[in-house]
Amino acid sequence: MTAKILDGKSVAAQIKSELAQQVAALKKKGITPGLGTIMVGDDPGSQIYVAGKHRDCAEIGISSLRIDLPARATQDDIIAAVHEFNSAPECTGFIVQLPLPAGINQDQILAAILPEKDADGLHPANLGKLVLSVKGALNTPVPCTPRGVIELGRRGGFDWQGKNVCIVGRGITVGRSLSLLLTRADVNATVDICHSATKNLAEHTLRADAVVMAVGHKYLLQPAMIQPGAAVFDVGVSRGINPATGKAKIYGDIDPAVSEVAGYFTPNPGGVGPMTRAMLLQNIVETAHRQLSQNNSEMRKINADCDV
């Protein structure tokens, strides 16, 4: 068996094309979506990632705003930057690029973001609403990577409805948030979450229709650990040296040989990663739509008050 490759780059390009049309329509109604980034320090990986986000914005017409702070920035300096974007009307939503320098209270920084401007969907208030939401529309930003996993599967032909899904990794960014999205009524999957203390991991992955790996452990998932035809989604990233070239290389959590057994397979890089960035844009555009709806509601109220 040869798996169907779920090409995140191709799907992300489709989504960006769709979002570009929505952005153009919003602009005609007086709303220009704007994404802000707060970057602290000069971590090379973070710089590349942030630059990519701003290129994505330029492609579809979203305005870019950025605040770059030195590595010596204090907690108060970063909080001040958060407040600047909170109060900026041209900033629809923003992110604080992680990781932050040692000594910074990350939780305090993220909690200072206005929930409605939380482009990553990881503010405590937004996660709380996700916990409480089983049915109906989600009117808050949604965690980008979990949303990207689900959308990549759907657009690639994998139906999550009623499937048994094994998630390996319990972090807030992926594992825990993904379990909440998968068990909502509009997805309707059954979830099994595994982690570092799970015994006999293969027993869990072998009975799953889909496996999502998000631990950052090179090639942890091997071909013998999945059932034939299963869908596998590689989210984890680890870095090492390519023995053939001696150069740095990114490795996923899933051995490429798994593609010979799986029914659906995401490459890493090139699978879930581009979808994460696309879902960040999706969050910004959806927030702009909510802003437009709120503006229209307020205008109707003003007109009604004037008529009295």
C-alpha positions as CSV (number, residue, x, y, z in Angstrom):
1,M,0.0,0.0,0.0
2,T,1.2,3.5,-0.8
3,A,-0.4,6.3,1.2
4,K,-2.0,9.3,-0.2
5,I,0.2,12.3,0.6
6,L,-1.5,15.1,2.3
7,D,0.3,18.1,0.8
8,G,0.0,21.0,3.3
9,K,1.6,23.5,1.0
10,S,-1.0,22.9,-1.7
11,V,-3.9,22.9,0.6
12,A,-2.6,26.1,2.4
13,A,-2.4,27.8,-1.0
14,Q,-6.0,27.0,-1.7
15,I,-7.1,28.4,1.6
16,K,-5.1,31.5,1.1
17,S,-6.7,32.0,-2.3
18,E,-10.1,31.7,-0.6
19,L,-9.1,34.1,2.2
20,A,-7.9,36.7,-0.3
21,Q,-11.4,37.0,-1.8
22,Q,-12.8,37.4,1.7
23,V,-10.2,40.1,2.6
24,A,-11.1,42.0,-0.6
25,A,-14.8,41.9,0.3
26,L,-14.1,43.1,3.8
27,K,-12.0,46.0,2.5
28,K,-15.0,47.1,0.4
29,K,-17.0,47.3,3.6
30,G,-14.4,49.4,5.4
31,I,-12.6,46.7,7.3
32,T,-8.9,45.9,6.6
33,P,-7.7,42.9,8.6
34,G,-4.4,43.4,10.3
35,L,-2.0,40.8,11.9
36,G,0.5,42.0,14.6
37,T,3.5,40.1,15.8
38,I,5.6,40.7,18.9
39,M,9.1,39.3,18.5
40,V,11.5,39.3,21.5
41,G,15.2,38.6,20.8
42,D,16.9,37.3,17.7
43,D,16.2,33.5,17.6
44,P,16.9,32.5,14.0
45,G,14.0,30.0,13.9
46,S,11.5,32.5,15.2
47,Q,12.7,35.2,12.8
48,I,12.2,32.9,9.9
49,Y,8.7,31.9,11.1
50,V,7.6,35.5,11.8
51,A,8.9,36.7,8.4
52,G,6.9,33.9,6.8
53,K,3.7,35.1,8.5
54,H,4.2,38.6,7.2
55,R,4.8,37.2,3.7
56,D,1.5,35.3,3.9
57,C,-0.3,38.5,4.9
58,A,1.1,40.4,2.0
59,E,-0.1,37.6,-0.4
60,I,-3.7,37.9,0.6
61,G,-4.0,41.6,1.4
62,I,-3.9,41.5,5.2
63,S,-1.9,44.4,6.7
64,S,1.2,43.6,8.8
65,L,2.2,45.2,12.1
66,R,5.2,44.2,14.1
67,I,7.0,45.1,17.3
68,D,10.5,43.8,17.6
69,L,12.1,43.9,21.1
70,P,15.7,43.1,22.1
71,A,16.5,39.9,24.1
72,R,17.1,42.1,27.1
73,A,13.5,43.3,27.1
74,T,11.8,43.1,30.5
75,Q,8.4,41.7,31.5
76,D,7.1,45.2,31.6
77,D,8.5,46.0,28.1
78,I,6.7,43.0,26.6
79,I,3.4,43.7,28.5
80,A,3.6,47.3,27.1
81,A,3.9,46.0,23.6
82,V,0.9,43.7,24.2
83,H,-1.2,46.7,25.4
84,E,-0.1,48.7,22.3
85,F,-1.6,46.1,20.0
86,N,-4.6,45.6,22.3
87,S,-5.5,49.3,21.8
88,A,-4.6,49.6,18.1
89,P,-7.7,49.6,16.0
90,E,-5.7,48.6,12.9
91,C,-4.6,45.4,14.6
92,T,-7.3,42.8,14.2
93,G,-5.3,40.1,16.1
94,F,-1.8,39.4,17.1
95,I,0.7,36.9,18.4
96,V,3.6,36.9,20.8
97,Q,6.2,34.7,19.2
98,L,7.4,31.9,21.4
99,P,9.7,30.9,23.0
100,L,10.3,34.0,25.1
101,P,13.7,34.7,26.8
102,A,14.5,33.0,30.1
103,G,13.1,34.8,33.1
104,I,9.9,36.0,31.3
105,N,6.6,34.8,32.7
106,Q,5.1,33.5,29.5
107,D,1.6,32.8,31.0
108,Q,1.3,36.4,32.2
109,I,2.3,37.7,28.8
110,L,-0.3,35.6,27.0
111,A,-3.0,36.3,29.5
112,A,-2.5,40.1,28.9
113,I,-3.7,39.7,25.2
114,L,-7.4,40.6,24.7
115,P,-9.2,37.3,24.0
116,E,-10.8,38.7,20.9
117,K,-7.3,39.6,19.5
118,D,-5.8,36.3,20.3
119,A,-4.7,35.2,16.8
120,D,-3.3,31.9,18.1
121,G,-6.5,30.8,19.9
122,L,-4.6,29.9,23.0
123,H,-5.8,32.6,25.5
124,P,-7.2,31.0,28.6
125,A,-10.6,32.5,28.0
126,N,-10.7,31.1,24.4
127,L,-9.6,27.7,25.5
128,G,-12.2,27.8,28.2
129,K,-14.9,28.5,25.6
130,L,-13.6,25.6,23.5
131,V,-13.9,23.3,26.5
132,L,-17.6,24.4,26.9
133,S,-18.5,24.3,23.2
134,V,-19.7,20.9,22.0
135,K,-22.2,22.0,19.3
136,G,-22.8,25.0,17.2
137,A,-20.5,27.7,15.8
138,L,-17.3,28.7,17.6
139,N,-17.2,32.5,17.8
140,T,-13.7,32.7,19.2
141,P,-10.2,32.2,17.7
142,V,-9.3,28.5,17.4
143,P,-5.9,27.0,18.0
144,C,-4.1,27.0,14.7
145,T,-2.2,23.7,14.5
146,P,-5.1,21.5,15.7
147,R,-7.5,23.2,13.3
148,G,-4.9,22.8,10.5
149,V,-4.7,19.0,11.2
150,I,-8.4,18.6,10.9
151,E,-8.7,20.8,7.8
152,L,-5.8,19.0,6.0
153,G,-7.5,15.7,6.6
154,R,-10.9,16.9,5.4
155,R,-9.5,18.5,2.2
156,G,-7.4,15.4,1.6
157,G,-10.5,13.1,1.6
158,F,-10.2,11.7,5.2
159,D,-13.6,11.7,7.0
160,W,-13.1,12.2,10.8
161,Q,-16.7,11.3,11.5
162,G,-16.8,8.4,14.0
163,K,-13.1,7.6,13.6
164,N,-10.9,6.5,16.5
165,V,-8.0,9.0,16.8
166,C,-4.9,8.4,18.8
167,I,-3.1,11.6,19.7
168,V,0.5,11.2,21.0
169,G,1.3,14.4,22.9
170,R,-0.7,16.3,25.5
171,G,0.6,19.9,25.1
172,I,-1.8,22.8,25.0
173,T,-0.6,23.9,21.6
174,V,-1.6,20.6,19.9
175,G,-2.6,17.6,21.8
176,R,-5.1,18.8,24.4
177,S,-6.6,21.5,22.1
178,L,-6.9,19.0,19.2
179,S,-8.8,16.5,21.4
180,L,-11.4,19.2,22.2
181,L,-11.9,20.0,18.5
182,L,-12.0,16.4,17.4
183,T,-14.8,15.6,19.9
184,R,-17.0,18.5,19.0
185,A,-20.2,17.4,17.2
186,D,-19.2,18.8,13.8
187,V,-16.1,16.5,13.8
188,N,-17.5,13.6,15.9
189,A,-14.3,11.6,16.4
190,T,-13.4,9.4,19.4
191,V,-10.1,10.4,21.0
192,D,-7.3,8.5,22.8
193,I,-4.5,10.8,24.2
194,C,-1.1,9.2,24.9
195,H,2.0,10.8,26.5
196,S,5.4,10.0,28.0
197,A,3.9,7.8,30.8
198,T,1.7,5.7,28.4
199,K,2.6,2.0,28.5
200,N,2.7,-0.1,25.3
201,L,2.1,2.9,23.0
202,A,1.7,0.6,20.0
203,E,-1.4,-0.9,21.5
204,H,-3.0,2.5,21.3
205,T,-1.8,3.4,17.8
206,L,-2.6,0.0,16.3
207,R,-6.3,0.3,17.1
208,A,-6.6,3.9,15.7
209,D,-8.0,5.0,12.4
210,A,-5.9,8.1,12.6
211,V,-2.7,8.9,14.6
212,V,-1.5,12.4,15.3
213,M,2.1,12.6,16.5
214,A,3.1,15.7,18.4
215,V,6.0,15.0,20.8
216,G,9.2,16.0,19.0
217,H,10.8,12.6,19.1
218,K,12.5,11.5,15.8
219,Y,10.7,8.7,14.0
220,L,8.9,7.5,17.1
221,L,6.0,6.1,15.0
222,Q,7.2,3.0,13.1
223,P,5.4,1.1,10.3
224,A,4.5,-1.8,12.6
225,M,2.7,0.5,15.0
226,I,-0.3,1.4,12.8
227,Q,-3.0,-0.5,11.1
228,P,-3.0,-0.7,7.3
229,G,-4.8,2.2,5.8
230,A,-4.7,4.5,8.8
231,A,-4.2,8.3,8.4
232,V,-1.1,9.6,10.1
233,F,-0.4,13.3,10.8
234,D,3.1,14.4,11.7
235,V,3.2,17.5,13.9
236,G,6.4,16.9,16.0
237,V,9.7,18.5,15.0
238,S,13.2,17.6,16.1
239,R,16.5,18.8,14.7
240,G,19.6,16.8,13.9
241,I,22.4,16.3,11.4
242,N,21.8,14.5,8.1
243,P,24.5,11.8,8.0
244,A,24.5,11.9,4.3
245,T,25.3,15.6,4.0
246,G,26.6,16.6,7.4
247,K,24.1,19.5,7.4
248,A,21.3,20.3,9.8
249,K,18.0,18.5,9.1
250,I,14.4,18.7,10.5
251,Y,13.0,15.3,11.4
252,G,9.3,14.5,12.2
253,D,7.9,12.0,14.7
254,I,6.9,9.6,12.0
255,D,9.3,7.3,10.1
256,P,8.9,8.0,6.3
257,A,8.5,4.2,5.9
258,V,5.1,4.5,7.6
259,S,3.8,5.8,4.2
260,E,4.1,2.3,2.9
261,V,1.4,1.1,5.3
262,A,-0.7,4.2,5.9
263,G,-3.7,5.3,3.8
264,Y,-3.0,9.0,4.4
265,F,0.4,10.5,5.2
266,T,1.6,14.0,6.0
267,P,5.2,14.9,5.0
268,N,7.3,16.8,7.6
269,P,8.2,19.4,6.7
270,G,5.5,20.4,4.2
271,G,2.5,18.8,5.8
272,V,0.9,20.3,8.9
273,G,3.3,23.3,9.2
274,P,1.9,25.3,6.2
275,M,-1.6,24.6,7.5
276,T,-0.7,26.2,10.9
277,R,0.2,29.4,9.1
278,A,-2.9,29.3,7.0
279,M,-5.2,28.8,10.0
280,L,-3.5,31.9,11.6
281,L,-4.7,33.9,8.6
282,Q,-8.1,32.2,8.9
283,N,-8.4,33.4,12.5
284,I,-7.6,36.9,11.5
285,V,-10.1,37.0,8.7
286,E,-12.8,35.5,10.9
287,T,-12.1,38.0,13.7
288,A,-12.5,40.8,11.1
289,H,-15.9,39.4,10.1
290,R,-17.0,39.4,13.7
291,Q,-15.7,43.0,14.0
292,L,-17.8,44.0,11.0
293,S,-20.9,42.2,12.4
294,Q,-20.4,44.0,15.7
295,N,-20.0,47.4,14.0
296,N,-23.2,46.8,12.0
297,S,-25.0,45.8,15.1
298,E,-23.8,48.9,16.9
299,M,-24.9,51.1,13.9
300,R,-28.3,49.6,13.9
301,K,-28.7,50.3,17.6
302,I,-27.6,53.9,17.1
303,N,-30.1,54.3,14.3
304,A,-32.8,52.7,16.4
305,D,-32.0,55.1,19.3
306,C,-32.2,58.1,16.9
307,D,-35.6,57.0,15.7
308,V,-37.0,57.0,19.2
